[in-house]
PDB file of C-alpha atoms in Angstrom:
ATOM      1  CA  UNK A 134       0.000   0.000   0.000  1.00  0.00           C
ATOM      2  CA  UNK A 135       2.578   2.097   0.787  1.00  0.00           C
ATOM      3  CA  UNK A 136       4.495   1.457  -2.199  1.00  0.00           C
ATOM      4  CA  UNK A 137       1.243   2.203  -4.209  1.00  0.00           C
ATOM      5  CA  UNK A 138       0.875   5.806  -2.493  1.00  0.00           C
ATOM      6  CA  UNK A 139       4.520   6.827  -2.634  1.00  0.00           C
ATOM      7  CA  UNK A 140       3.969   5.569  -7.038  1.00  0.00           C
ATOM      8  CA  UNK A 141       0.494   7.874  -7.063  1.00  0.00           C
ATOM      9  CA  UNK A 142       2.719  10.670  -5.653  1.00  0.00           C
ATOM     10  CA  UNK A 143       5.480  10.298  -7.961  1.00  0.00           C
ATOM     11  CA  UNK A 144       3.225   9.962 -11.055  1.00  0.00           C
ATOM     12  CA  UNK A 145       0.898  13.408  -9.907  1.00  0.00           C
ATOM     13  CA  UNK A 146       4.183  15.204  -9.531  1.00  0.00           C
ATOM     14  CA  UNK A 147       5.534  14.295 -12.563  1.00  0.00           C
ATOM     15  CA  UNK A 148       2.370  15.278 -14.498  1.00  0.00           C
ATOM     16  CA  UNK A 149       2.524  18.596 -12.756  1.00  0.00           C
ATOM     17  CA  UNK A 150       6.384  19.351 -13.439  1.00  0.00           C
ATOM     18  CA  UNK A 151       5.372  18.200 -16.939  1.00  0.00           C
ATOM     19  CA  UNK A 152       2.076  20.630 -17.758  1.00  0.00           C
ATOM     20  CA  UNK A 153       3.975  23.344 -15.999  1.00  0.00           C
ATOM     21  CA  UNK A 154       7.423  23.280 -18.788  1.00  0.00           C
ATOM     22  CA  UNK A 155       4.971  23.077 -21.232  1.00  0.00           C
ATOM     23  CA  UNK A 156       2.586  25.817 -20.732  1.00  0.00           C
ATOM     24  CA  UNK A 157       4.907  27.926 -17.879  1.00  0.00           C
ATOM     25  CA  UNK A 158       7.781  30.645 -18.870  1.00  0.00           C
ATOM     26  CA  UNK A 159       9.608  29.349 -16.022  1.00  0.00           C
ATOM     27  CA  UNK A 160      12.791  31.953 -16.041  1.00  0.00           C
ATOM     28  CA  UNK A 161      11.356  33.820 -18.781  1.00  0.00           C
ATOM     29  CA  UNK A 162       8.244  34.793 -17.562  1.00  0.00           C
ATOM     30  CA  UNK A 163       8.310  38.658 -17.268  1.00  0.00           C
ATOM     31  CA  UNK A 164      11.787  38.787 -18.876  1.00  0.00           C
ATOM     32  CA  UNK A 165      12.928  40.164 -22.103  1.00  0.00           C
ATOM     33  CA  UNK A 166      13.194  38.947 -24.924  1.00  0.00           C
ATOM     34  CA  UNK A 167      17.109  35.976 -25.454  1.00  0.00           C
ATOM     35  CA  UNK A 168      19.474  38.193 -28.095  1.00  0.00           C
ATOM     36  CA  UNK A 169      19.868  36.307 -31.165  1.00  0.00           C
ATOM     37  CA  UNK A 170      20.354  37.227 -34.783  1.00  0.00           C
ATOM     38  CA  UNK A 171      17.720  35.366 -37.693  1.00  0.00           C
ATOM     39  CA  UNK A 172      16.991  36.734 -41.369  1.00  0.00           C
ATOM     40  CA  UNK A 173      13.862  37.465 -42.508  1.00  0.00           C
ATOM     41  CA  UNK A 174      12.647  36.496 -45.972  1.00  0.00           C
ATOM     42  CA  UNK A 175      14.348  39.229 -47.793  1.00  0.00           C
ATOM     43  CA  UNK A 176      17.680  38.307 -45.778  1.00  0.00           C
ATOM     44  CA  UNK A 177      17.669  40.998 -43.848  1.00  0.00           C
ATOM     45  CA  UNK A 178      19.584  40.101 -40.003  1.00  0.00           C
ATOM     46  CA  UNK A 179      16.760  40.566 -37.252  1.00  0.00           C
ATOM     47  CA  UNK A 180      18.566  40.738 -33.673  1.00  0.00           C
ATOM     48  CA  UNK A 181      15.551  39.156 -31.569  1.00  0.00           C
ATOM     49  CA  UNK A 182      16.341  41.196 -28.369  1.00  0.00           C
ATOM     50  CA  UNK A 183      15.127  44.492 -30.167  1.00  0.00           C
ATOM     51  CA  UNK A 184      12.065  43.099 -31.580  1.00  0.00           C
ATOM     52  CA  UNK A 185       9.678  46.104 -30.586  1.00  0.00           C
ATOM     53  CA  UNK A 186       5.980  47.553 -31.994  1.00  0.00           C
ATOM     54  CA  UNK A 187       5.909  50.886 -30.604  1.00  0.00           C
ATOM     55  CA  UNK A 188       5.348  50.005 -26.952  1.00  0.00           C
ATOM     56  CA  UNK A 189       2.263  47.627 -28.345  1.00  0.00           C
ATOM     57  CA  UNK A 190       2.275  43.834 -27.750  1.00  0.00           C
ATOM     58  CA  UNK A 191       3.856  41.093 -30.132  1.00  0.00           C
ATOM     59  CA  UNK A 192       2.890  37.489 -30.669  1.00  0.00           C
ATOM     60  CA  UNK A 193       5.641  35.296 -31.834  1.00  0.00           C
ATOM     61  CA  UNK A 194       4.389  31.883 -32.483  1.00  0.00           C
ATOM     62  CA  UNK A 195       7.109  29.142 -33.844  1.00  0.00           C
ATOM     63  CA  UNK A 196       5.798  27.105 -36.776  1.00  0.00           C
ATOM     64  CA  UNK A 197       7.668  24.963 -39.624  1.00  0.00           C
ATOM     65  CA  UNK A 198       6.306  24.066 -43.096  1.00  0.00           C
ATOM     66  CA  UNK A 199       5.330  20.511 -42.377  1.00  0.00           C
ATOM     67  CA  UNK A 200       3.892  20.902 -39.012  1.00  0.00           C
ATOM     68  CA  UNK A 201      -0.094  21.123 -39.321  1.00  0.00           C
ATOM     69  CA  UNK A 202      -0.936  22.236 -36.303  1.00  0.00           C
ATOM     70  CA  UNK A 203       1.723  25.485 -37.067  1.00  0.00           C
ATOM     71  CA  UNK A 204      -0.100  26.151 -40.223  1.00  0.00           C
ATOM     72  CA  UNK A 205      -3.977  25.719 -38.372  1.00  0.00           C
ATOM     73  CA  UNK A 206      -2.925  27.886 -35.287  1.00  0.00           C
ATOM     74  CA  UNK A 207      -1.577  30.995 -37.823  1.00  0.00           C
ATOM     75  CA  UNK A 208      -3.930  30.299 -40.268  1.00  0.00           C
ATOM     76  CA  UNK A 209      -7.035  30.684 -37.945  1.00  0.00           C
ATOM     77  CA  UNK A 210      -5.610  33.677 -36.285  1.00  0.00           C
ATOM     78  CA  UNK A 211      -4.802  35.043 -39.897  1.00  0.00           C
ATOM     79  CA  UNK A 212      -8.668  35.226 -40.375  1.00  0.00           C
ATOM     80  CA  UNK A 213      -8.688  37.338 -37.468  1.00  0.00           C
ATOM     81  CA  UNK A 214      -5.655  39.894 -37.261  1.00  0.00           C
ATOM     82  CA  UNK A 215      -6.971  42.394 -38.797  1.00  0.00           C
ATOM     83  CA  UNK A 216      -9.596  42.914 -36.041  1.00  0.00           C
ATOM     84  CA  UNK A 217      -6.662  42.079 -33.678  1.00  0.00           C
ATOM     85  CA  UNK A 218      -4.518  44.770 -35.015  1.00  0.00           C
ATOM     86  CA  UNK A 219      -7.083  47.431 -35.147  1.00  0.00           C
ATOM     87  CA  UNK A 220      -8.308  46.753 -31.819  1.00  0.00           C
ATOM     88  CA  UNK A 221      -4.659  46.224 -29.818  1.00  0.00           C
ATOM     89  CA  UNK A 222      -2.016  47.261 -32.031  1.00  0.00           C
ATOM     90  CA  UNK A 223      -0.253  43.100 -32.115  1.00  0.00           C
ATOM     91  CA  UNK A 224       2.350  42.754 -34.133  1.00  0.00           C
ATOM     92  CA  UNK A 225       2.537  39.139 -34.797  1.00  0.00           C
ATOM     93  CA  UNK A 226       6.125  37.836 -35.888  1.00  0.00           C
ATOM     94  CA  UNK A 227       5.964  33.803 -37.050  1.00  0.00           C
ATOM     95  CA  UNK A 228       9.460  32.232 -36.373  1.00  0.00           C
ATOM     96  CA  UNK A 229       9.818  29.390 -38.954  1.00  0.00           C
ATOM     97  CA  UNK A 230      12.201  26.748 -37.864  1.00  0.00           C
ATOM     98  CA  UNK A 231      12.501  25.004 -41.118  1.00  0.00           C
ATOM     99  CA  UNK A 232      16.002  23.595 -41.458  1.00  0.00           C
ATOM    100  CA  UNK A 233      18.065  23.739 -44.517  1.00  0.00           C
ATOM    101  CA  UNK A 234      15.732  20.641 -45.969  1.00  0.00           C
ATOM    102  CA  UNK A 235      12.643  22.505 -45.811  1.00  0.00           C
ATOM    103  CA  UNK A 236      13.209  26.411 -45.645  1.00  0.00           C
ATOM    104  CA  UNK A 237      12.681  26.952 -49.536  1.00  0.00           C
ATOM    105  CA  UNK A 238       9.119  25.973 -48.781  1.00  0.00           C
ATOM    106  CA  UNK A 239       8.461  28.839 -46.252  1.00  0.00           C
ATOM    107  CA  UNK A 240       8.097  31.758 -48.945  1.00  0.00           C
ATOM    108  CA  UNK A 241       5.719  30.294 -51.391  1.00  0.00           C
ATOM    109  CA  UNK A 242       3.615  29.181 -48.240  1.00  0.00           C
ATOM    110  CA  UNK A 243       3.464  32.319 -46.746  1.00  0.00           C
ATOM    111  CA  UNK A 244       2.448  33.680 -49.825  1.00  0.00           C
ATOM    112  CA  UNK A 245      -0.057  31.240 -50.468  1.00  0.00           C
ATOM    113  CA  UNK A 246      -1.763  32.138 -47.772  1.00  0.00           C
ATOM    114  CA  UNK A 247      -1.630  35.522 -47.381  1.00  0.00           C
ATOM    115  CA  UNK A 248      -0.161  36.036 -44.164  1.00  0.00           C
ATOM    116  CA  UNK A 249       0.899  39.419 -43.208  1.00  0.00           C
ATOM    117  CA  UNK A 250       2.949  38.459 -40.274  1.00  0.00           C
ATOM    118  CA  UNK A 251       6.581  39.338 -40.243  1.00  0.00           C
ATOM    119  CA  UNK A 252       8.341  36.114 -40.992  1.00  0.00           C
ATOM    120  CA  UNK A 253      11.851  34.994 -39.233  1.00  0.00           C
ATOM    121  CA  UNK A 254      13.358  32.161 -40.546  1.00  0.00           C
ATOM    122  CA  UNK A 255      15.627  30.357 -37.417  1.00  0.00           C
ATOM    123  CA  UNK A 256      17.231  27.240 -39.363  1.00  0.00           C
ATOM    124  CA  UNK A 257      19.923  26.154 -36.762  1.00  0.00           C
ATOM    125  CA  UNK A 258      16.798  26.579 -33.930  1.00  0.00           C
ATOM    126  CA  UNK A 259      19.573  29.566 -32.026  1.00  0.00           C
ATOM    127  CA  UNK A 260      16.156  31.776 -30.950  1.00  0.00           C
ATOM    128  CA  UNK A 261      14.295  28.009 -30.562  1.00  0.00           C
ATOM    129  CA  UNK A 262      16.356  26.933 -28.065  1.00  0.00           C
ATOM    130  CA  UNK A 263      17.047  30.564 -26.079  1.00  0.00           C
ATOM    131  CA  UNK A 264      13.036  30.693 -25.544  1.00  0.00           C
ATOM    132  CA  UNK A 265      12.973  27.415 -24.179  1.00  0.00           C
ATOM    133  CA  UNK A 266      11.137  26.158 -26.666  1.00  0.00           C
ATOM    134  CA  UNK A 267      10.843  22.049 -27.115  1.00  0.00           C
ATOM    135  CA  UNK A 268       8.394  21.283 -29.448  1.00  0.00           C
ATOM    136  CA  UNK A 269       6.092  23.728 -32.079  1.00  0.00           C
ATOM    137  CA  UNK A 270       3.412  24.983 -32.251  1.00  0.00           C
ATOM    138  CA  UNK A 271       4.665  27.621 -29.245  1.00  0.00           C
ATOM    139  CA  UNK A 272       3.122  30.893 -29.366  1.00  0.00           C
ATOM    140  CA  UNK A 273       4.604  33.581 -26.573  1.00  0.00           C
ATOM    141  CA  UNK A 274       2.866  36.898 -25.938  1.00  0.00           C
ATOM    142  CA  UNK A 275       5.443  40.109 -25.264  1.00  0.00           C
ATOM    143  CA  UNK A 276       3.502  42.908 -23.895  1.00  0.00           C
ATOM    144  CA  UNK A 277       4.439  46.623 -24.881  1.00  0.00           C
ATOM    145  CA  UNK A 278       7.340  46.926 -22.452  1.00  0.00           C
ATOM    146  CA  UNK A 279       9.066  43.932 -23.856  1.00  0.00           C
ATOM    147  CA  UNK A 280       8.454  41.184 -21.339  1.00  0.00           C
ATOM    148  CA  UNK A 281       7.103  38.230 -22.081  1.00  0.00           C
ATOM    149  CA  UNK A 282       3.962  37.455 -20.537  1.00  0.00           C
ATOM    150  CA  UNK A 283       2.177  34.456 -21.512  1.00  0.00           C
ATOM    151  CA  UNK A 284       3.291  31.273 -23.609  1.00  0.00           C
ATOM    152  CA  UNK A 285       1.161  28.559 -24.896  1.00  0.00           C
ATOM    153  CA  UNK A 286       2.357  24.946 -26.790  1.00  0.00           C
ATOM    154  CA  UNK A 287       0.406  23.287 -29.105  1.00  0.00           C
ATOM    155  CA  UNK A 288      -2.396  24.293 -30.758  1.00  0.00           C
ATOM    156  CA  UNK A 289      -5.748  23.083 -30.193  1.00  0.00           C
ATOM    157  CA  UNK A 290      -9.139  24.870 -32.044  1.00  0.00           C
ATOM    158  CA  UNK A 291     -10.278  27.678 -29.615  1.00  0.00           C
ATOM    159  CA  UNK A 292      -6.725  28.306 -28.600  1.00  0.00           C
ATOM    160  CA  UNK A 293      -6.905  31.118 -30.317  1.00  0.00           C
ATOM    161  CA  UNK A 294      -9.793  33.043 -28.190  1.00  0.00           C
ATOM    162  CA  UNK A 295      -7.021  32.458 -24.745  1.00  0.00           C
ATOM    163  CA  UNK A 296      -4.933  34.239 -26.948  1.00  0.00           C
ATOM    164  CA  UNK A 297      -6.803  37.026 -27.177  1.00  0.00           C
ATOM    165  CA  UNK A 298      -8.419  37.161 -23.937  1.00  0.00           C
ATOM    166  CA  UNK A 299      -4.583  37.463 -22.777  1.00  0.00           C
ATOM    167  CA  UNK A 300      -3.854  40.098 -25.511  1.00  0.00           C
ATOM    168  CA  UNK A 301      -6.829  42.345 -24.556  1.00  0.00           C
ATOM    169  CA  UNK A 302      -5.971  42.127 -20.719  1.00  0.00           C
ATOM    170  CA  UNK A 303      -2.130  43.088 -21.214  1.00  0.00           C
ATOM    171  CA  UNK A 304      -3.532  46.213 -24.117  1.00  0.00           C
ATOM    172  CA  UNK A 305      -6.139  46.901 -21.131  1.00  0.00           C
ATOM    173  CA  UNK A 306      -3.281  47.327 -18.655  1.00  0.00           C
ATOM    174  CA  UNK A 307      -1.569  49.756 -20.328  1.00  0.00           C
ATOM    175  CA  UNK A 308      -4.681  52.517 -21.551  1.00  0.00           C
TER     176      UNK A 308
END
């Protein structure tokens, strides 16, 4: 019995540690945003620490080319950024981490669908791995002062609305 209980313990602990990497910032939570330098799709070098939108918040969600739930996630939100933009100011920047293999797919899907986001391209996964993050779809919210405030893994349909529940309460803060 008591080997049972000490198991149950164990296994609920785990779960917890687990759900909270996933969906916590852990050290990054109300930090700025890790220094590192990506191109965007006109090859243009990007230093991530200066990432900025006129003191109004950013969304950077990571995504690749073959990962579906990526494509759902910014394709949903596409549908509604315009509303998002006019009502908050978000700027939302889409990190692709397509590797050498797969980054010449990245422009013509992009353009494809229509996406006004800016577009980073991190092929060696440097601004991946300095947010922490372990697996994509992971969308981060940086409010206007730079810190990051809210991160989210995976994508599931409705996702999208705790996104913007988050997005209005950090634009609230600041009026």
């Amino acid at each position: 019995m008591k080997k049972t209980l000490i198991l149950f313990t164990s296994f609920i602990l785990c779960i917890c540690v687990s759900s909270f990497a996933q969906d916590g910032l852990g050290d990054l939570f109300g930090g700025s945003l890790p220094e590192t330098q990506l191109k965007d799709l006109n090859g243009k070098t990007i230093n991530t620490a200066k990432l900025t939108n006129d003191g109004k918040p950013i969304i950077i969600s990571f995504w690749a080319t073959w990962c579906t739930p990526c494509k759902n996630e910014l394709n949903t939100i596409q549908e509604l950024y315009e509303d998002w933009q006019e009502e908050t100011g978000v700027k939302l920047v889409a990190v692709s981490v397509d590797d050498q293999r797969t980054a010449s797919r990245v422009t013509p899907y992009v353009d494809s669908r229509g996406w006004e986001y800016e577009i980073l391209l991190d092929p060696n996964s440097d601004f991946k791995r300095a947010m922490g993050v372990n697996n994509i779809p992971h969308t981060f919210l940086v409010n206007g002062e730079g810190k990051i405030v809210y991160s989210h893994n995976n994508y599931a349909p409705g996702d999208e609305n705790n996104l913007y529940e988050h997005l209005l309460k950090i634009s609230q803060e600041k009026k």
